[in-house]
Tab-separated table of C-alpha atoms in Angstrom:
chain	number	residue	atom	x	y	z
A	992	MET	CA	112.456	103.155	41.550
A	993	THR	CA	110.037	105.066	39.393
A	994	THR	CA	107.434	107.425	40.870
A	995	ALA	CA	105.342	107.798	37.715
A	996	HIS	CA	102.426	106.045	39.347
A	997	ARG	CA	102.327	108.297	42.393
A	998	PRO	CA	100.197	111.433	42.447
A	999	THR	CA	101.825	114.845	42.376
A	1000	TRP	CA	101.433	117.622	44.864
A	1001	ALA	CA	99.128	119.451	42.541
A	1002	PRO	CA	97.362	116.947	40.270
A	1003	ALA	CA	95.759	118.268	37.144
A	1004	LYS	CA	92.104	119.120	37.425
A	1005	GLY	CA	89.708	119.462	34.547
A	1006	HIS	CA	88.137	122.828	33.950
A	1007	GLU	CA	86.820	124.866	31.120
A	1008	GLU	CA	90.117	126.317	29.979
A	1009	GLN	CA	92.755	123.637	29.636
A	1010	GLY	CA	96.390	124.655	29.668
A	1011	GLY	CA	97.731	128.104	30.245
A	1012	ALA	CA	100.077	129.501	32.870
A	1013	ARG	CA	98.560	128.658	36.259
A	1014	MET	CA	100.123	129.543	39.588
A	1015	PHE	CA	100.053	127.166	42.522
A	1016	GLY	CA	100.796	127.879	46.143
A	1017	PRO	CA	103.345	125.906	48.221
A	1018	SER	CA	102.325	122.590	49.693
A	1019	ARG	CA	101.265	122.512	53.310
A	1020	LYS	CA	101.782	118.801	53.843
A	1021	HIS	CA	103.767	118.177	57.051
A	1022	SER	CA	105.325	114.962	58.388
A	1023	LYS	CA	105.447	114.060	62.051
A	1024	LEU	CA	109.115	113.158	61.600
A	1025	ASP	CA	109.824	116.843	61.096
A	1026	ASP	CA	108.424	117.799	64.534
A	1027	ASN	CA	110.781	118.929	67.285
A	1028	ALA	CA	111.596	116.368	69.964
A	1029	HIS	CA	113.042	116.701	73.500
A	1030	MET	CA	111.990	120.308	73.985
A	1031	THR	CA	113.087	120.423	77.651
A	1032	LEU	CA	116.764	120.247	78.688
A	1033	LYS	CA	117.612	117.604	81.263
A	1034	THR	CA	119.528	118.749	84.365
A	1035	ARG	CA	121.488	116.851	87.007
A	1036	ALA	CA	119.662	115.934	90.179
A	1037	VAL	CA	121.064	116.074	93.693
A	1038	GLY	CA	123.910	113.552	94.102
A	1039	GLN	CA	124.720	113.387	90.378
A	1040	MET	CA	127.903	115.517	90.582
A	1041	SER	CA	126.377	118.820	89.659
A	1042	VAL	CA	128.443	121.973	89.262
A	1043	LYS	CA	127.564	123.259	92.745
A	1044	GLU	CA	128.562	119.963	94.365
A	1045	LEU	CA	131.905	119.888	92.515
A	1046	VAL	CA	132.681	123.460	93.578
A	1047	ALA	CA	131.880	122.682	97.225
A	1048	ARG	CA	134.198	119.618	97.401
A	1049	ASP	CA	137.797	119.882	98.630
A	1050	PHE	CA	139.722	117.481	96.380
A	1051	LYS	CA	143.083	118.246	98.000
A	1052	ALA	CA	141.877	117.246	101.471
A	1053	GLU	CA	140.348	114.038	100.102
A	1054	LEU	CA	143.609	113.125	98.336
A	1055	LEU	CA	145.679	113.708	101.480
A	1056	ALA	CA	143.311	111.568	103.534
A	1057	LYS	CA	143.551	108.709	101.015
A	1058	GLU	CA	147.351	108.890	101.005
A	1059	ALA	CA	147.509	108.812	104.803
A	1060	LYS	CA	145.219	105.795	104.890
A	1061	HIS	CA	147.339	104.010	102.322
A	1062	PHE	CA	150.644	104.632	104.111
A	1063	LYS	CA	149.121	103.629	107.436
A	1064	ARG	CA	148.147	100.252	105.974
A	1065	LYS	CA	151.432	99.580	104.114
A	1066	LEU	CA	154.264	101.138	106.154
A	1067	PRO	CA	155.414	99.998	109.686
A	1068	ALA	CA	154.583	102.177	112.711
A	1069	SER	CA	156.727	102.988	115.796
A	1070	ALA	CA	155.798	102.422	119.452
A	1071	ASP	CA	154.162	105.847	119.788
A	1072	GLY	CA	152.039	105.299	116.668
A	1073	HIS	CA	154.022	107.508	114.257
A	1074	LEU	CA	155.040	106.136	110.887
A	1075	LEU	CA	158.699	105.272	110.383
A	1076	PRO	CA	160.555	106.593	107.339
A	1077	ILE	CA	161.041	104.138	104.507
A	1078	GLY	CA	164.838	104.370	104.622
A	1079	ASP	CA	165.087	103.670	108.360
A	1080	GLY	CA	162.835	100.639	108.143
A	1081	ASP	CA	164.809	99.127	105.301
A	1082	SER	CA	168.163	99.777	106.978
A	1083	SER	CA	167.051	98.262	110.282
A	1084	ARG	CA	165.621	95.230	108.535
A	1085	GLY	CA	168.778	94.813	106.471
A	1086	ALA	CA	170.969	95.111	109.574
A	1087	GLY	CA	168.975	92.400	111.329
A	1088	GLU	CA	169.330	90.093	108.372
A	1089	ARG	CA	173.088	90.710	108.193
A	1090	ALA	CA	173.402	89.924	111.919
A	1091	GLU	CA	171.572	86.628	111.476
A	1092	VAL	CA	173.831	85.657	108.546
A	1093	ALA	CA	176.958	86.481	110.584
A	1094	ALA	CA	175.746	84.411	113.552
A	1095	THR	CA	175.024	81.452	111.292
A	1096	SER	CA	178.476	81.606	109.692
A	1097	ALA	CA	180.126	81.772	113.117
A	1098	THR	CA	178.233	78.679	114.244
A	1099	VAL	CA	179.350	76.757	111.186
A	1100	ALA	CA	182.962	77.811	111.720
A	1101	GLY	CA	182.852	76.659	115.387
A	1102	ASP	CA	181.549	73.244	114.387
A	1103	ALA	CA	184.294	72.833	111.815
A	1104	GLY	CA	187.067	73.277	114.407
A	1105	PRO	CA	190.342	75.149	114.271
A	1106	SER	CA	191.756	72.965	111.528
A	1107	GLY	CA	188.732	73.282	109.294
A	1108	SER	CA	190.333	75.811	106.992
A	1109	ASP	CA	193.610	73.833	106.785
A	1110	ARG	CA	192.050	70.597	105.576
A	1111	VAL	CA	193.844	68.889	102.714
A	1112	PHE	CA	191.870	66.678	100.358
A	1113	GLU	CA	193.786	63.563	99.445
A	1114	PRO	CA	193.169	61.905	96.114
A	1115	LYS	CA	191.257	58.681	96.042
A	1116	ARG	CA	193.349	55.574	96.096
A	1117	VAL	CA	193.510	53.667	92.877
A	1118	ASP	CA	191.765	50.332	93.104
A	1119	ALA	CA	193.399	47.253	91.664
A	1120	ASP	CA	190.135	46.172	89.992
A	1121	ASP	CA	190.080	49.223	87.724
A	1122	SER	CA	192.309	47.547	85.152
A	1123	ASP	CA	189.988	44.510	85.104
A	1124	ASP	CA	187.047	46.768	84.428
A	1125	ASP	CA	188.903	48.310	81.516
A	1126	ASP	CA	189.653	44.858	80.100
A	1127	ASP	CA	185.987	43.890	80.401
A	1128	ASP	CA	184.991	47.053	78.564
A	1129	ASP	CA	187.416	46.242	75.765
A	1130	ASP	CA	186.004	42.719	75.474
A	1131	ASP	CA	182.455	44.070	75.321
A	1132	ASP	CA	183.461	46.520	72.607
A	1133	SER	CA	185.069	43.781	70.512
A	1134	ASP	CA	181.990	41.536	70.935
A	1135	SER	CA	179.662	44.348	69.882
A	1136	GLU	CA	181.834	45.035	66.818
A	1137	ASP	CA	181.718	41.348	65.856
A	1138	ASP	CA	177.924	41.298	66.213
A	1139	THR	CA	177.625	44.429	64.078
A	1140	ALA	CA	179.820	42.911	61.369
A	1141	ALA	CA	177.743	39.726	61.380
A	1142	LEU	CA	174.499	41.696	61.114
A	1143	LEU	CA	175.843	43.736	58.221
A	1144	ALA	CA	176.951	40.576	56.400
A	1145	GLU	CA	173.506	39.013	56.902
A	1146	LEU	CA	171.868	42.190	55.626
A	1147	GLU	CA	174.021	42.175	52.494
A	1148	ARG	CA	173.183	38.519	51.864
A	1149	ILE	CA	169.450	39.172	52.180
A	1150	LYS	CA	169.689	42.145	49.802
A	1151	LYS	CA	171.602	40.021	47.262
A	1152	GLU	CA	169.022	37.212	47.453
A	1153	ARG	CA	166.173	39.665	46.916
A	1154	ALA	CA	167.963	41.239	43.953
A	1155	ASP	CA	168.565	37.817	42.370
A	1156	ALA	CA	164.914	36.807	42.877
A	1157	PHE	CA	163.738	40.080	41.318
A	1158	ALA	CA	166.050	39.576	38.345
A	1159	ARG	CA	164.790	36.025	37.808
A	1160	ARG	CA	161.192	37.180	38.017
A	1161	GLU	CA	161.858	39.912	35.469
A	1162	ALA	CA	163.513	37.423	33.113
A	1163	ASP	CA	160.572	34.999	33.416
A	1164	ASP	CA	158.082	37.782	32.727
A	1165	ALA	CA	160.025	38.903	29.682
A	1166	GLU	CA	160.174	35.326	28.339
A	1167	ASN	CA	156.431	34.834	28.851
A	1168	ASP	CA	155.695	38.110	27.099
A	1169	ALA	CA	157.851	37.073	24.142
A	1170	LEU	CA	156.046	33.721	23.864
A	1171	GLU	CA	152.630	35.340	24.021
A	1172	LYS	CA	153.601	37.874	21.372
A	1173	ALA	CA	154.920	35.122	19.065
A	1174	GLU	CA	151.734	33.092	19.502
A	1175	ALA	CA	149.592	36.167	18.798
A	1176	LEU	CA	151.561	36.838	15.607
A	1177	ALA	CA	151.180	33.213	14.532
A	1178	SER	CA	147.390	33.104	15.029
A	1179	GLY	CA	146.525	36.766	14.613
A	1180	ASN	CA	144.902	36.410	11.180
A	1181	PRO	CA	141.107	36.420	11.713
A	1182	LEU	CA	140.611	34.363	8.526
A	1183	LEU	CA	142.820	31.541	9.761
A	1184	ASP	CA	142.316	29.375	12.798
A	1185	LEU	CA	143.824	26.155	14.044
A	1186	LYS	CA	141.491	23.179	14.194
A	1187	PRO	CA	140.504	22.053	17.675
A	1188	GLY	CA	143.125	19.701	19.071
A	1189	GLU	CA	145.672	20.550	16.400
A	1190	LYS	CA	147.629	23.288	18.155
A	1191	LYS	CA	151.348	23.562	17.765
A	1192	LYS	CA	153.241	20.630	19.255
A	1193	GLU	CA	156.854	19.739	19.687
A	1194	GLY	CA	157.260	18.510	16.101
A	1195	GLY	CA	155.067	21.201	14.525
A	1196	PHE	CA	151.551	20.633	13.135
A	1197	ASP	CA	150.008	17.208	12.663
A	1198	ASP	CA	149.119	17.614	8.969
A	1199	ASP	CA	149.178	20.167	6.217
A	1200	ASP	CA	145.450	20.853	6.476
A	1201	ALA	CA	145.749	22.492	9.907
A	1202	PHE	CA	144.428	25.881	8.795
A	1203	VAL	CA	140.821	26.339	7.707
A	1204	ALA	CA	138.935	29.449	6.682
A	1205	LYS	CA	136.581	30.884	9.240
A	1206	ARG	CA	132.890	31.429	8.594
A	1207	ARG	CA	131.396	34.824	8.047
A	1208	TRP	CA	130.943	37.012	11.063
A	1209	ASP	CA	127.169	37.063	10.594
A	1210	ASP	CA	126.615	33.306	10.203
A	1211	ASP	CA	125.596	32.774	13.837
A	1212	VAL	CA	123.302	35.770	14.224
A	1213	VAL	CA	119.741	35.146	15.405
A	1214	PHE	CA	117.755	37.355	13.011
A	1215	LYS	CA	119.291	36.273	9.727
A	1216	ASN	CA	117.323	36.137	6.463
A	1217	GLN	CA	114.086	37.181	8.089
A	1218	THR	CA	112.464	37.971	4.738
A	1219	ARG	CA	113.300	34.631	3.157
A	1220	GLY	CA	110.220	32.894	1.806
A	1221	GLU	CA	108.029	35.964	1.668
A	1222	ARG	CA	106.186	36.775	-1.519
A	1223	LYS	CA	107.469	39.802	-3.275
A	1224	THR	CA	104.559	42.044	-4.096
A	1225	LYS	CA	104.544	45.360	-5.820
A	1226	LYS	CA	104.224	48.248	-3.399
A	1227	ARG	CA	101.073	50.274	-3.708
A	1228	PHE	CA	99.387	53.058	-1.811
A	1229	VAL	CA	95.965	52.512	-0.254
A	1230	ASN	CA	94.387	55.526	1.385
A	1231	ASP	CA	92.797	53.443	4.116
A	1232	THR	CA	94.550	52.278	7.289
A	1233	ILE	CA	92.296	49.228	7.621
A	1234	ARG	CA	92.552	48.009	4.012
A	1235	SER	CA	96.275	48.763	3.504
A	1236	ASP	CA	98.700	45.999	2.655
A	1237	PHE	CA	100.550	46.440	5.959
A	1238	HIS	CA	97.334	46.032	7.940
A	1239	ARG	CA	96.378	42.960	5.928
A	1240	ARG	CA	99.756	41.330	6.624
A	1241	PHE	CA	99.460	42.214	10.299
A	1242	LEU	CA	96.025	40.545	10.541
A	1243	ASN	CA	97.179	37.460	8.670
A	1244	LYS	CA	100.237	37.062	10.916
A	1245	TYR	CA	98.895	37.847	14.394
A	1246	VAL	CA	95.082	37.548	14.303
A	1247	LYS	CA	94.344	34.442	12.240
């Protein structure tokens, strides 16, 4: 951004002697943004962990008190109120659990009786109806195989019918295209046209005069020979828009 439009610190002033080496003193302009801020240093108030308070605290005693409180809440205590060691508590609890498991196993063994460990499992007797079930399964398998074979045969027949129908449709389309192409070639000449009602029949055309020449392409236009009947006059220039030949023709055609 240019600063050509802004005044300088020492703008030129007119006086008797223009030019020359003139000395200027330094500028005394001062911005408020250059002033000092926060001249006083903030200090901690009472209760804001000042240096004196930190020196007076006993961190070791506080840590020991917190640990004792934690262990008192988490660990079991004896009858006289002293805390039990962690190893003794775990061993006593584990011994109690092992005793309960042993008592439970002894109860189960007493219910089983003296011959519980000597029991012999006999195999299940073979039922006579098992062979019938096997025969039924074989019959079901054979029936399902027959049904599958019938379904596959039906599927093949349907596919074959669809393929035959598609082939017939393609053949019919090809034949129709060939007939249309032959007819287009026969009557494609724009100068020749068959008379109405004298199209190709089984025995050919009715007579030899079947083809006639078409009329010109512009015979049926609407605006044909618009200038027919007008008098041909020699063109001339008249320097008057009211008395010109065009204006005279316009008045004779649309005003009279």
